[in-house]
Short mmCIF file of C-alpha atoms and ligand atoms in Angstrom, two decimals:
data_model
loop_
_atom_site.label_atom_id
_atom_site.label_comp_id
_atom_site.label_asym_id
_atom_site.label_seq_id
_atom_site.Cartn_x
_atom_site.Cartn_y
_atom_site.Cartn_z
CA UNK A 453 0.00 0.00 0.00
CA UNK A 454 0.90 3.63 -0.34
CA UNK A 455 3.45 4.80 2.26
CA UNK A 456 2.66 7.80 4.45
CA UNK A 457 5.20 10.12 6.10
CA UNK A 458 5.31 13.56 7.71
CA UNK A 459 7.83 16.21 6.82
CA UNK A 460 8.68 19.78 7.77
CA UNK A 461 10.74 20.36 4.63
CA UNK A 462 9.99 23.34 2.41
CA UNK A 463 7.68 22.33 -0.44
CA UNK A 464 9.80 23.99 -3.11
CA UNK A 465 12.92 21.91 -2.39
CA UNK A 466 11.28 18.48 -2.40
CA UNK A 467 12.24 16.00 -5.08
CA UNK A 468 8.77 14.61 -5.65
CA UNK A 469 6.70 13.91 -8.76
CA UNK A 470 3.95 16.27 -7.68
CA UNK A 471 3.12 18.92 -5.12
CA UNK A 472 -0.51 18.92 -4.05
CA UNK A 473 -2.08 22.21 -3.02
CA UNK A 474 -5.63 23.07 -2.01
CA UNK A 475 -7.94 25.48 -3.75
CA UNK A 476 -11.25 26.58 -2.27
CA UNK A 477 -14.29 28.21 -3.74
CA UNK A 478 -14.20 31.80 -2.50
CA UNK A 479 -16.82 34.52 -2.92
CA UNK A 480 -14.89 35.99 -5.86
CA UNK A 481 -13.34 32.96 -7.44
CA UNK A 482 -10.80 30.34 -6.43
CA UNK A 483 -8.61 30.96 -3.38
CA UNK A 484 -5.42 29.12 -2.48
CA UNK A 485 -5.84 27.21 0.77
CA UNK A 486 -3.43 27.53 3.72
CA UNK A 487 -0.39 25.25 3.51
CA UNK A 488 0.46 26.28 -0.05
CA UNK A 489 1.98 29.70 0.75
CA UNK A 490 5.45 28.76 -0.49
CA UNK A 491 4.10 27.32 -3.72
CA UNK A 492 1.94 30.40 -4.28
CA UNK A 493 5.02 32.58 -3.73
CA UNK A 494 6.87 30.66 -6.44
CA UNK A 495 4.04 31.70 -8.78
CA UNK A 496 4.67 35.30 -7.65
CA UNK A 497 1.56 35.12 -5.48
CA UNK A 498 -0.57 34.61 -8.57
CA UNK A 499 -1.54 30.93 -8.16
CA UNK A 500 -5.21 31.77 -7.65
CA UNK A 501 -5.22 33.85 -10.87
CA UNK A 502 -3.44 31.10 -12.78
CA UNK A 503 -6.00 28.58 -11.55
CA UNK A 504 -8.89 30.84 -12.49
CA UNK A 505 -7.39 31.26 -15.97
CA UNK A 506 -7.30 27.48 -16.26
CA UNK A 507 -11.00 27.35 -15.37
CA UNK A 508 -10.62 26.10 -11.83
CA UNK A 509 -13.26 27.12 -9.31
CA UNK A 510 -12.22 25.29 -6.14
CA UNK A 511 -15.25 22.99 -6.31
CA UNK A 512 -15.03 19.81 -4.24
CA UNK A 513 -13.06 17.09 -5.99
CA UNK A 514 -11.91 19.29 -8.89
CA UNK A 515 -8.39 18.45 -10.01
CA UNK A 516 -6.20 20.88 -11.95
CA UNK A 517 -2.67 19.96 -13.00
CA UNK A 518 -0.21 22.71 -13.87
CA UNK A 519 3.51 22.90 -14.54
CA UNK A 520 5.54 23.95 -11.52
CA UNK A 521 7.19 27.40 -11.64
CA UNK A 522 10.95 27.82 -11.51
CA UNK A 523 12.29 27.51 -7.99
CA UNK A 524 10.11 24.48 -7.33
CA UNK A 525 11.91 21.15 -7.76
CA UNK A 526 8.78 19.08 -8.40
CA UNK A 527 7.74 19.12 -12.07
CA UNK A 528 4.01 19.17 -11.39
CA UNK A 529 1.62 21.07 -9.14
CA UNK A 530 -1.78 19.53 -8.59
CA UNK A 531 -4.49 21.81 -7.23
CA UNK A 532 -7.37 19.94 -5.65
CA UNK A 533 -10.74 21.52 -4.92
CA UNK A 534 -11.77 21.74 -1.26
CA UNK A 535 -15.26 23.12 -1.86
CA UNK A 536 -16.56 26.27 -0.19
CA UNK A 537 -13.98 28.33 1.65
CA UNK A 538 -14.70 28.16 5.41
CA UNK A 539 -16.01 31.23 7.21
CA UNK A 540 -13.40 33.59 8.58
CA UNK A 541 -11.59 32.18 11.66
CA UNK A 542 -12.83 28.65 11.06
CA UNK A 543 -10.84 25.85 9.51
CA UNK A 544 -11.64 23.20 6.92
CA UNK A 545 -13.84 20.30 8.01
CA UNK A 546 -11.88 17.03 8.36
CA UNK A 547 -14.17 15.41 5.81
CA UNK A 548 -13.39 18.15 3.24
CA UNK A 549 -9.67 17.45 3.78
CA UNK A 550 -10.20 13.68 3.59
CA UNK A 551 -12.06 13.97 0.28
CA UNK A 552 -9.58 16.39 -1.26
CA UNK A 553 -6.62 14.25 -0.26
CA UNK A 554 -8.42 11.24 -1.71
CA UNK A 555 -9.20 12.90 -5.02
CA UNK A 556 -5.60 14.12 -5.34
CA UNK A 557 -4.11 10.71 -4.52
CA UNK A 558 -6.37 9.02 -7.07
CA UNK A 559 -5.46 11.55 -9.77
CA UNK A 560 -1.79 10.73 -9.17
CA UNK A 561 -2.11 6.98 -9.80
CA UNK A 562 1.08 5.76 -11.44
CA UNK A 563 3.27 8.44 -9.82
CA UNK A 564 5.91 7.56 -7.24
CA UNK A 565 6.07 10.40 -4.75
CA UNK A 566 3.80 13.29 -3.90
CA UNK A 567 3.96 15.93 -1.19
CA UNK A 568 0.65 17.28 0.10
CA UNK A 569 0.76 20.97 1.07
CA UNK A 570 -2.84 21.07 2.29
CA UNK A 571 -4.24 22.93 5.33
CA UNK A 572 -3.33 21.43 8.71
CA UNK A 573 -4.44 22.99 11.98
CA UNK A 574 -4.39 20.01 14.34
CA UNK A 575 -3.77 16.27 14.70
CA UNK A 576 -7.32 15.56 13.53
CA UNK A 577 -6.49 17.20 10.21
CA UNK A 578 -3.30 15.13 9.92
CA UNK A 579 -5.37 11.98 10.41
CA UNK A 580 -8.01 13.06 7.92
CA UNK A 581 -5.46 13.93 5.23
CA UNK A 582 -3.54 10.71 5.79
CA UNK A 583 -6.68 8.59 5.74
CA UNK A 584 -8.02 10.36 2.65
CA UNK A 585 -4.76 9.97 0.75
CA UNK A 586 -4.35 6.27 1.57
CA UNK A 587 -7.98 5.48 0.81
CA UNK A 588 -8.03 7.57 -2.37
CA UNK A 589 -4.87 5.94 -3.70
CA UNK A 590 -6.53 2.51 -3.58
CA UNK A 591 -6.93 0.57 -6.78
CA UNK A 592 -7.89 -3.03 -7.42
CA UNK A 593 -5.70 -4.37 -10.20
CA UNK A 594 -5.24 -7.97 -9.07
CA UNK A 595 -7.01 -9.32 -12.15
CA UNK A 596 -5.67 -6.81 -14.67
CA UNK A 597 -2.55 -8.59 -15.74
CA UNK A 598 -2.85 -8.64 -19.54
CA UNK A 599 -2.44 -12.38 -19.65
CA UNK A 600 0.55 -12.40 -17.32
CA UNK A 601 -0.89 -14.45 -14.48
CA UNK A 602 2.25 -13.89 -12.41
CA UNK A 603 2.05 -10.12 -12.65
CA UNK A 604 2.19 -8.41 -9.27
CA UNK A 605 -0.78 -6.27 -8.28
CA UNK A 606 -0.63 -3.20 -10.49
CA UNK A 607 2.36 -4.35 -12.50
CA UNK A 608 0.43 -4.13 -15.70
CA UNK A 609 -1.92 -1.41 -14.51
CA UNK A 610 -0.88 2.06 -13.41
CA UNK A 611 -0.59 1.06 -9.77
CA UNK A 612 -1.38 3.38 -6.87
CA UNK A 613 0.63 6.46 -5.90
CA UNK A 614 3.51 4.92 -3.97
CA UNK A 615 4.42 7.54 -1.39
CA UNK A 616 2.68 10.47 0.25
CA UNK A 617 4.40 13.04 2.43
CA UNK A 618 2.22 15.38 4.44
CA UNK A 619 3.71 18.83 4.87
CA UNK A 620 2.67 21.20 7.63
CA UNK A 621 2.35 18.34 10.11
CA UNK A 622 4.88 17.85 12.91
CA UNK A 623 6.78 14.56 12.67
CA UNK A 624 7.88 14.79 16.32
CA UNK A 625 4.52 15.76 17.78
CA UNK A 626 3.01 12.81 19.68
CA UNK A 627 -0.56 13.57 18.66
CA UNK A 628 0.43 14.00 15.00
CA UNK A 629 2.38 10.73 15.05
CA UNK A 630 -0.52 8.90 16.68
CA UNK A 631 -2.88 10.33 14.06
CA UNK A 632 -0.68 8.96 11.28
CA UNK A 633 -0.47 5.56 12.94
CA UNK A 634 -4.23 5.43 13.29
CA UNK A 635 -4.78 6.56 9.70
CA UNK A 636 -2.41 3.89 8.40
CA UNK A 637 -4.05 1.09 10.42
CA UNK A 638 -7.58 2.12 9.49
CA UNK A 639 -6.78 2.66 5.81
CA UNK A 640 -4.78 -0.54 5.39
CA UNK A 641 -7.50 -2.68 6.92
CA UNK A 642 -10.27 -0.80 5.13
CA UNK A 643 -8.45 -1.28 1.83
CA UNK A 644 -8.10 -4.95 2.66
CA UNK A 645 -11.87 -5.09 3.14
CA UNK A 646 -12.25 -3.47 -0.30
CA UNK A 647 -9.99 -6.15 -1.78
CA UNK A 648 -12.15 -8.88 -0.27
CA UNK A 649 -15.32 -7.25 -1.63
CA UNK A 650 -13.82 -6.80 -5.10
CA UNK A 651 -12.41 -10.32 -5.29
CA UNK A 652 -14.65 -12.29 -7.67
CA UNK A 653 -16.88 -14.88 -6.03
CA UNK A 654 -15.19 -17.79 -7.80
CA UNK A 655 -12.07 -16.93 -5.81
CA UNK A 656 -13.65 -15.82 -2.54
CA UNK A 657 -16.03 -18.45 -1.19
CA UNK A 658 -16.80 -18.94 2.52
CA UNK A 659 -13.85 -21.27 3.02
CA UNK A 660 -11.41 -18.83 1.38
CA UNK A 661 -12.74 -15.91 3.44
CA UNK A 662 -12.37 -17.97 6.63
CA UNK A 663 -8.77 -18.76 5.68
CA UNK A 664 -8.03 -15.04 5.25
CA UNK A 665 -9.47 -14.40 8.72
CA UNK A 666 -7.37 -17.19 10.22
CA UNK A 667 -4.18 -15.79 8.70
CA UNK A 668 -4.95 -12.29 9.94
CA UNK A 669 -5.72 -13.65 13.39
CA UNK A 670 -2.25 -15.20 13.57
CA UNK A 671 -0.63 -11.99 12.41
CA UNK A 672 -2.41 -9.73 14.89
CA UNK A 673 -2.90 -11.92 17.95
CA UNK A 674 -6.63 -12.34 17.47
CA UNK A 675 -8.22 -15.64 18.44
CA UNK A 676 -10.06 -17.11 15.46
CA UNK A 677 -12.55 -19.96 15.59
CA UNK A 678 -14.07 -21.37 12.40
CA UNK A 679 -17.18 -23.52 12.40
CA UNK A 680 -17.30 -25.58 9.20
CA UNK A 681 -20.42 -27.22 7.80
CA UNK A 682 -20.07 -30.22 10.09
CA UNK A 683 -19.70 -28.08 13.20
CA UNK A 684 -22.59 -25.91 12.05
CA UNK A 685 -24.80 -29.00 11.66
CA UNK A 686 -23.76 -30.27 15.08
CA UNK A 687 -24.48 -26.87 16.62
CA UNK A 688 -27.87 -26.52 14.98
CA UNK A 689 -27.17 -23.43 12.89
CA UNK A 690 -30.20 -23.92 10.63
CA UNK A 691 -30.12 -20.39 9.22
CA UNK A 692 -26.53 -20.43 7.97
CA UNK A 693 -26.82 -24.03 6.75
CA UNK A 694 -30.14 -23.37 5.03
CA UNK A 695 -28.72 -20.45 3.04
CA UNK A 696 -25.58 -22.39 2.12
CA UNK A 697 -27.41 -25.59 1.22
CA UNK A 698 -27.54 -24.94 -2.52
CA UNK A 699 -23.87 -24.15 -2.97
CA UNK A 700 -20.96 -26.42 -3.81
CA UNK A 701 -18.96 -24.21 -1.41
CA UNK A 702 -20.20 -24.92 2.12
CA UNK A 703 -20.85 -22.16 4.68
CA UNK A 704 -18.72 -21.06 7.64
CA UNK A 705 -19.22 -19.12 10.84
CA UNK A 706 -16.04 -17.33 11.85
CA UNK A 707 -15.54 -15.86 15.31
CA UNK A 708 -12.69 -13.38 15.83
CA UNK A 709 -11.92 -12.44 19.44
CA UNK A 710 -9.70 -9.48 20.20
CA UNK A 711 -9.19 -9.06 23.94
CA UNK A 712 -7.38 -6.32 25.84
CA UNK A 713 -6.11 -6.67 29.42
CA UNK A 714 -7.33 -3.08 29.95
CA UNK A 715 -10.85 -3.72 28.66
CA UNK A 716 -13.83 -2.75 30.77
CA UNK A 717 -16.39 -3.29 27.99
CA UNK A 718 -17.16 -5.85 25.34
CA UNK A 719 -18.51 -5.10 21.87
CA UNK A 720 -19.72 -7.70 19.38
CA UNK A 721 -19.82 -6.99 15.63
CA UNK A 722 -21.77 -9.29 13.33
CA UNK A 723 -21.33 -9.21 9.55
CA UNK A 724 -23.41 -10.58 6.69
CA UNK A 725 -21.00 -12.58 4.56
CA UNK A 726 -22.84 -13.84 1.50
CA UNK A 727 -19.89 -14.35 -0.83
CA UNK A 728 -22.34 -14.40 -3.73
CA UNK A 729 -26.08 -13.76 -3.69
CA UNK A 730 -27.79 -15.23 -6.73
CA UNK A 731 -31.09 -15.13 -4.86
CA UNK A 732 -31.16 -18.94 -4.64
CA UNK A 733 -34.30 -20.68 -5.94
CA UNK A 734 -35.98 -17.25 -5.83
CA UNK A 735 -33.38 -16.36 -8.44
CA UNK A 736 -32.58 -12.71 -9.06
CA UNK A 737 -33.27 -11.56 -12.62
CA UNK A 738 -30.41 -10.52 -14.89
CA UNK A 739 -29.40 -6.99 -14.06
CA UNK A 740 -29.67 -7.65 -10.33
CA UNK A 741 -26.90 -10.15 -9.72
CA UNK A 742 -23.83 -8.74 -11.48
CA UNK A 743 -22.61 -6.93 -8.37
CA UNK A 744 -23.69 -9.52 -5.83
CA UNK A 745 -20.13 -10.45 -4.94
CA UNK A 746 -20.50 -7.38 -2.73
CA UNK A 747 -22.96 -9.19 -0.46
CA UNK A 748 -20.19 -10.03 2.01
CA UNK A 749 -19.38 -6.34 2.59
CA UNK A 750 -20.78 -6.46 6.14
CA UNK A 751 -18.50 -9.35 7.06
CA UNK A 752 -15.56 -7.57 5.39
CA UNK A 753 -16.29 -4.46 7.48
CA UNK A 754 -16.51 -6.44 10.71
CA UNK A 755 -13.28 -8.28 9.90
CA UNK A 756 -11.44 -5.03 9.14
CA UNK A 757 -12.76 -3.35 12.28
CA UNK A 758 -11.66 -6.18 14.60
CA UNK A 759 -8.18 -6.25 13.04
CA UNK A 760 -7.91 -2.46 13.30
CA UNK A 761 -8.94 -2.55 16.97
CA UNK A 762 -6.18 -5.12 17.56
CA UNK A 763 -3.58 -3.12 15.63
CA UNK A 764 -4.43 -0.01 17.63
CA UNK A 765 -4.43 -1.97 20.89
CA UNK A 766 -7.76 -0.47 21.93
CA UNK A 767 -8.75 -1.03 25.58
CA UNK A 768 -11.96 -2.87 24.75
CA UNK A 769 -12.82 -6.46 23.94
CA UNK A 770 -14.16 -6.81 20.41
CA UNK A 771 -15.65 -10.01 19.05
CA UNK A 772 -16.43 -10.26 15.36
CA UNK A 773 -18.72 -12.83 13.79
CA UNK A 774 -18.61 -13.45 10.04
CA UNK A 775 -21.69 -15.33 8.83
CA UNK A 776 -20.37 -16.76 5.56
CA UNK A 777 -22.41 -18.59 2.92
CA UNK A 778 -22.98 -18.63 -0.82
CA UNK A 779 -26.63 -18.31 -1.87
CA UNK A 780 -27.11 -20.55 -4.91
CA UNK A 781 -29.93 -22.48 -6.56
CA UNK A 782 -29.46 -26.23 -6.99
CA UNK A 783 -31.08 -29.56 -6.22
CA UNK A 784 -29.93 -29.27 -2.64
CA UNK A 785 -30.93 -25.64 -2.19
CA UNK A 786 -33.48 -24.43 0.34
CA UNK A 787 -36.86 -23.96 -1.39
CA UNK A 788 -39.45 -21.27 -0.84
CA UNK A 789 -41.77 -23.08 1.57
CA UNK A 790 -39.04 -24.85 3.54
CA UNK A 791 -38.90 -24.36 7.28
CA UNK A 792 -35.54 -23.91 8.98
CA UNK A 793 -34.86 -24.48 12.65
CA UNK A 794 -32.56 -21.68 13.66
CA UNK A 795 -29.70 -21.73 16.18
CA UNK A 796 -32.02 -19.95 18.63
CA UNK A 797 -34.56 -22.77 18.36
CA UNK A 798 -37.09 -20.62 16.52
CA UNK A 799 -38.49 -21.92 13.25
CA UNK A 800 -38.50 -19.78 10.12
CA UNK A 801 -40.59 -20.37 7.01
CA UNK A 802 -38.50 -19.35 4.03
CA UNK A 803 -40.91 -17.64 1.66
CA UNK A 804 -38.21 -16.07 -0.46
CA UNK A 805 -34.72 -17.54 -0.66
CA UNK A 806 -33.42 -14.12 -1.72
CA UNK A 807 -34.11 -12.83 1.80
CA UNK A 808 -31.10 -14.86 2.94
CA UNK A 809 -29.05 -12.25 4.78
CA UNK A 810 -31.41 -12.13 7.75
CA UNK A 811 -31.20 -15.93 8.05
CA UNK A 812 -27.42 -16.09 8.39
CA UNK A 813 -27.39 -12.99 10.61
CA UNK A 814 -30.07 -14.41 12.89
CA UNK A 815 -27.88 -17.38 13.83
CA UNK A 816 -24.83 -15.17 14.32
CA UNK A 817 -26.81 -12.67 16.45
CA UNK A 818 -28.04 -15.49 18.71
CA UNK A 819 -24.49 -16.79 18.98
CA UNK A 820 -23.08 -13.32 19.73
CA UNK A 821 -25.72 -12.81 22.42
CA UNK A 822 -24.48 -15.84 24.41
CA UNK A 823 -21.46 -13.89 25.69
CA UNK A 824 -23.73 -11.03 26.81
CA UNK A 825 -21.66 -8.24 25.25
CA UNK A 826 -22.38 -4.65 26.26
CA UNK A 827 -23.65 -4.04 22.72
CA UNK A 828 -24.00 -5.81 19.39
CA UNK A 829 -23.75 -4.04 16.05
CA UNK A 830 -24.54 -5.94 12.88
CA UNK A 831 -23.58 -4.76 9.41
CA UNK A 832 -25.24 -6.04 6.24
CA UNK A 833 -26.01 -5.35 2.61
CA UNK A 834 -29.48 -6.42 3.62
CA UNK A 835 -32.19 -4.85 1.48
CA UNK A 836 -32.69 -3.13 -1.84
CA UNK A 837 -35.42 -1.21 -0.01
CA UNK A 838 -32.82 0.61 2.10
CA UNK A 839 -31.15 1.71 -1.10
CA UNK A 840 -34.46 3.02 -2.43
CA UNK A 841 -35.00 4.89 0.83
CA UNK A 842 -31.58 6.45 1.37
CA UNK A 843 -29.77 6.28 -1.97
CA UNK A 844 -26.41 4.80 -2.76
CA UNK A 845 -24.27 6.77 -0.31
CA UNK A 846 -26.08 6.57 3.03
CA UNK A 847 -26.58 3.60 5.30
CA UNK A 848 -29.60 3.12 7.55
CA UNK A 849 -29.33 2.59 11.30
CA UNK A 850 -31.93 0.66 13.28
CA UNK A 851 -31.66 -0.23 16.94
CA UNK A 852 -33.55 -1.54 19.96
CA UNK A 853 -32.33 1.48 21.95
CA UNK A 854 -32.83 5.11 20.87
CA UNK A 855 -29.76 6.42 22.68
CA UNK A 856 -27.53 3.77 21.15
CA UNK A 857 -28.90 4.45 17.66
CA UNK A 858 -28.06 8.14 18.15
CA UNK A 859 -24.57 7.25 19.41
CA UNK A 860 -23.93 5.09 16.35
CA UNK A 861 -25.19 7.88 14.09
CA UNK A 862 -22.91 10.41 15.77
CA UNK A 863 -19.93 8.07 15.47
CA UNK A 864 -20.64 7.68 11.76
CA UNK A 865 -20.87 11.45 11.25
CA UNK A 866 -17.65 11.99 13.15
CA UNK A 867 -15.67 9.75 10.78
CA UNK A 868 -17.34 11.09 7.64
CA UNK A 869 -19.72 8.22 6.89
CA UNK A 870 -23.20 9.25 5.78
CA UNK A 871 -25.86 7.44 7.82
CA UNK A 872 -29.45 8.00 8.91
CA UNK A 873 -31.64 6.65 11.71
CA UNK A 874 -34.55 4.45 10.60
CA UNK A 875 -37.61 3.42 12.63
CA UNK A 876 -38.82 -0.09 13.42
CA UNK A 877 -42.62 0.29 13.28
CA UNK A 878 -44.22 -2.46 15.38
CA UNK A 879 -47.16 -2.87 12.99
CA UNK A 880 -44.83 -4.31 10.33
CA UNK A 881 -44.12 -7.36 12.51
CA UNK A 882 -47.43 -9.08 11.77
CA UNK A 883 -46.61 -9.19 8.07
CA UNK A 884 -44.03 -11.85 8.96
CA UNK A 885 -46.54 -14.09 10.72
CA UNK A 886 -46.31 -17.58 9.24
CA UNK A 887 -49.11 -20.14 9.19
CA UNK A 888 -46.53 -22.91 9.53
CA UNK A 889 -43.55 -21.63 11.52
CA UNK A 890 -42.76 -19.12 14.27
CA UNK A 891 -41.96 -16.42 11.73
CA UNK A 892 -41.50 -16.01 7.96
CA UNK A 893 -38.39 -14.51 6.40
CA UNK A 894 -40.47 -11.98 4.45
CA UNK A 895 -43.17 -9.49 5.27
CA UNK A 896 -44.77 -6.46 3.67
CA UNK A 897 -42.93 -5.16 0.65
CA UNK A 898 -43.32 -1.52 1.65
CA UNK A 899 -40.69 -0.63 4.23
CA UNK A 900 -38.72 -3.77 3.38
CA UNK A 901 -35.60 -2.50 5.13
CA UNK A 902 -37.51 -1.95 8.35
CA UNK A 903 -39.16 -5.37 8.09
CA UNK A 904 -35.70 -6.93 7.87
CA UNK A 905 -34.64 -4.99 10.98
CA UNK A 906 -37.70 -6.27 12.87
CA UNK A 907 -36.82 -9.84 11.84
CA UNK A 908 -33.25 -9.50 13.16
CA UNK A 909 -34.43 -7.99 16.44
CA UNK A 910 -36.12 -11.29 17.33
CA UNK A 911 -32.76 -13.05 17.41
CA UNK A 912 -30.96 -10.59 19.69
CA UNK A 913 -30.64 -11.83 23.27
CA UNK A 914 -33.00 -10.40 25.88
CA UNK A 915 -31.75 -7.11 27.32
CA UNK A 916 -28.82 -6.70 24.94
CA UNK A 917 -28.29 -3.31 23.29
CA UNK A 918 -28.23 -3.78 19.53
CA UNK A 919 -27.94 -1.74 16.35
CA UNK A 920 -28.28 -2.83 12.73
CA UNK A 921 -26.53 -1.04 9.85
CA UNK A 922 -28.04 -1.70 6.42
CA UNK A 923 -25.22 -0.74 4.05
CA UNK A 924 -26.87 -2.05 0.84
CA UNK A 925 -26.49 1.41 -0.75
CA UNK A 926 -22.97 2.58 0.13
CA UNK A 927 -21.17 -0.81 0.23
CA UNK A 928 -20.48 -0.94 -3.49
CA UNK A 929 -19.97 2.10 -5.71
CA UNK A 930 -21.28 1.43 -9.19
CA UNK A 931 -20.76 5.04 -10.30
CA UNK A 932 -17.58 6.99 -10.92
CA UNK A 933 -15.09 7.34 -8.04
CA UNK A 934 -15.46 10.43 -5.83
CA UNK A 935 -13.33 11.85 -3.01
CA UNK A 936 -11.61 8.88 -1.37
CA UNK A 937 -14.28 6.42 -2.57
CA UNK A 938 -13.26 4.17 -5.47
CA UNK A 939 -15.46 2.31 -7.87
CA UNK A 940 -16.51 -1.10 -6.51
CA UNK A 941 -16.12 -2.12 -2.86
CA UNK A 942 -15.98 0.93 -0.62
CA UNK A 943 -15.31 -0.41 2.88
CA UNK A 944 -18.53 1.16 4.17
CA UNK A 945 -19.03 0.99 7.96
CA UNK A 946 -15.42 0.07 8.80
CA UNK A 947 -14.63 3.52 10.14
CA UNK A 948 -17.90 3.73 12.08
CA UNK A 949 -17.20 0.39 13.78
CA UNK A 950 -13.63 1.40 14.63
CA UNK A 951 -14.90 4.68 16.07
CA UNK A 952 -17.46 2.81 18.18
CA UNK A 953 -14.70 0.60 19.55
CA UNK A 954 -12.56 3.66 20.34
CA UNK A 955 -15.45 5.45 22.06
CA UNK A 956 -16.25 2.32 24.07
CA UNK A 957 -12.60 1.96 25.08
CA UNK A 958 -12.57 5.57 26.24
CA UNK A 959 -15.73 4.98 28.29
CA UNK A 960 -17.63 7.46 26.12
CA UNK A 961 -20.26 5.03 24.93
CA UNK A 962 -22.92 3.31 27.02
N1 LIG B 433 -28.27 -8.76 -0.97
C1 LIG B 433 -29.61 -8.37 -1.20
C2 LIG B 433 -29.84 -6.88 -0.96
C3 LIG B 433 -29.11 -5.93 -1.86
C4 LIG B 433 -29.72 -5.44 -2.99
C5 LIG B 433 -27.84 -5.48 -1.55
C6 LIG B 433 -29.06 -4.55 -3.82
C7 LIG B 433 -27.17 -4.59 -2.37
C8 LIG B 433 -27.79 -4.13 -3.50
C9 LIG B 433 -30.55 -9.15 -0.28
O1 LIG B 433 -30.15 -10.43 0.03
C10 LIG B 433 -31.86 -9.26 -0.96
O2 LIG B 433 -31.92 -9.89 -1.98
N2 LIG B 433 -32.91 -8.67 -0.38
C11 LIG B 433 -34.22 -8.73 -0.92
C12 LIG B 433 -35.18 -9.05 0.19
C13 LIG B 433 -36.57 -9.36 -0.27
C14 LIG B 433 -36.59 -10.64 -1.06
C15 LIG B 433 -37.46 -9.45 0.93
C16 LIG B 433 -34.51 -7.38 -1.55
O3 LIG B 433 -34.11 -6.36 -0.98
O4 LIG B 433 -35.11 -7.35 -2.61
MN1 LIG B 434 -30.70 -11.85 -1.40
ZN1 LIG B 435 -28.13 -10.77 0.01
#
């Protein structure tokens, strides 16, 4: 991955491929953002005019490349738009910095070294710029090898920007150093989650995902337990087995336990890990299954968050559950009309095999409840309905506790993830009444995301605080890249989960 360093060197003397400066949208045209004073001076103080001549406005995400003036060693200056200039005496929002750094890093794919002369006022800004740069530089080239199967990632593609130096930060400042360390851990694990999401489903089945988790556990001192199909049958995990029944690749339930000797609290994260969702016997029509390798994004987020918590040594116990299965139609597949006996003992009539996420999550939620954690958060690409409700960039939050739902929402906002609280109207429960079993896996079509939340709630242990994040919209970006978000797997919810773990460790949550 891209390397990240801090430097106090003067921008003009740096032997880098590009110098990145910020440009904001001022009342009367583009304005050069703080941090780029030396570069502006090299343009005789006329950088803003030059940018305006080139048609730049300072709009968010805008990238303008211009030749460096004499006196600057780097050949290229890249001006990245920061959006509206902040009011007088206020500084740039961390999320504006994160996005700008991301857009700049992406625009420099293929380059070796870049120095970022963007505004820095505190350690939070250092973290935001670092995170944005590392996330924006991400590219998934593992399968773009032009027939050279031995090609290293990116060898035959452009490859990501190799090295980023942040100027204006203090390399010897403890808070700045800690911010860089955090940014690197979060971004590396989030990018790893993106890799897992982007890996085609013929290469990432439940067994392969479990193997990745086991290897990471060894590397980071996390205890990993894997239940294979035999252990799942013995344990009575009817939901996970029922969803995996049609696939030639059997399901897995992976438990990752990170424990800290300083922990006072215990969080459990549960992720939907459908490595491919064809819909099963209730097969999805063409046009709806091409991106369904992304249906393990919740499990990828949980995995990344647990590893990040371990890397940061957070003073909280975090247990992650990855509910892994492939949803396929076949002669052995679960049929609409089948009844599954879940791990909790409840019976579920499967009316639609495409509502499979809630079935695997239900078993994992029951399992997670056994340890009585202080809170459970599940993450899932659960419903198309949530996408219809909130669009492709915002995830929905449901919970059995209003204060906890608000806390999760605030944590998401703090790290720059768009999220919104959703209700769980009690009247929607009766739509899932089954004439045969305790509950059906489908209810009313209207409010489908909320129905799914109500289903999950039934499998959370009595008295346990729980929140459900439906990331169906933001998990996979089918449009053009923006800010630090690439096309494809985004790593949605990773940063929110990490923030929740940090807040819990600090005693600031629950
Ligand atoms: N994985 C899908 C939800 C999804 C849709 C995620 C689009 C990302 C993008 C889920 O398993 C599903 O198929 N849900 C059904 C539920 C319905 C059958 C009750 C849906 O939303 O249509
Ligand atoms: Mn489905
Ligand atoms: Zn699904």
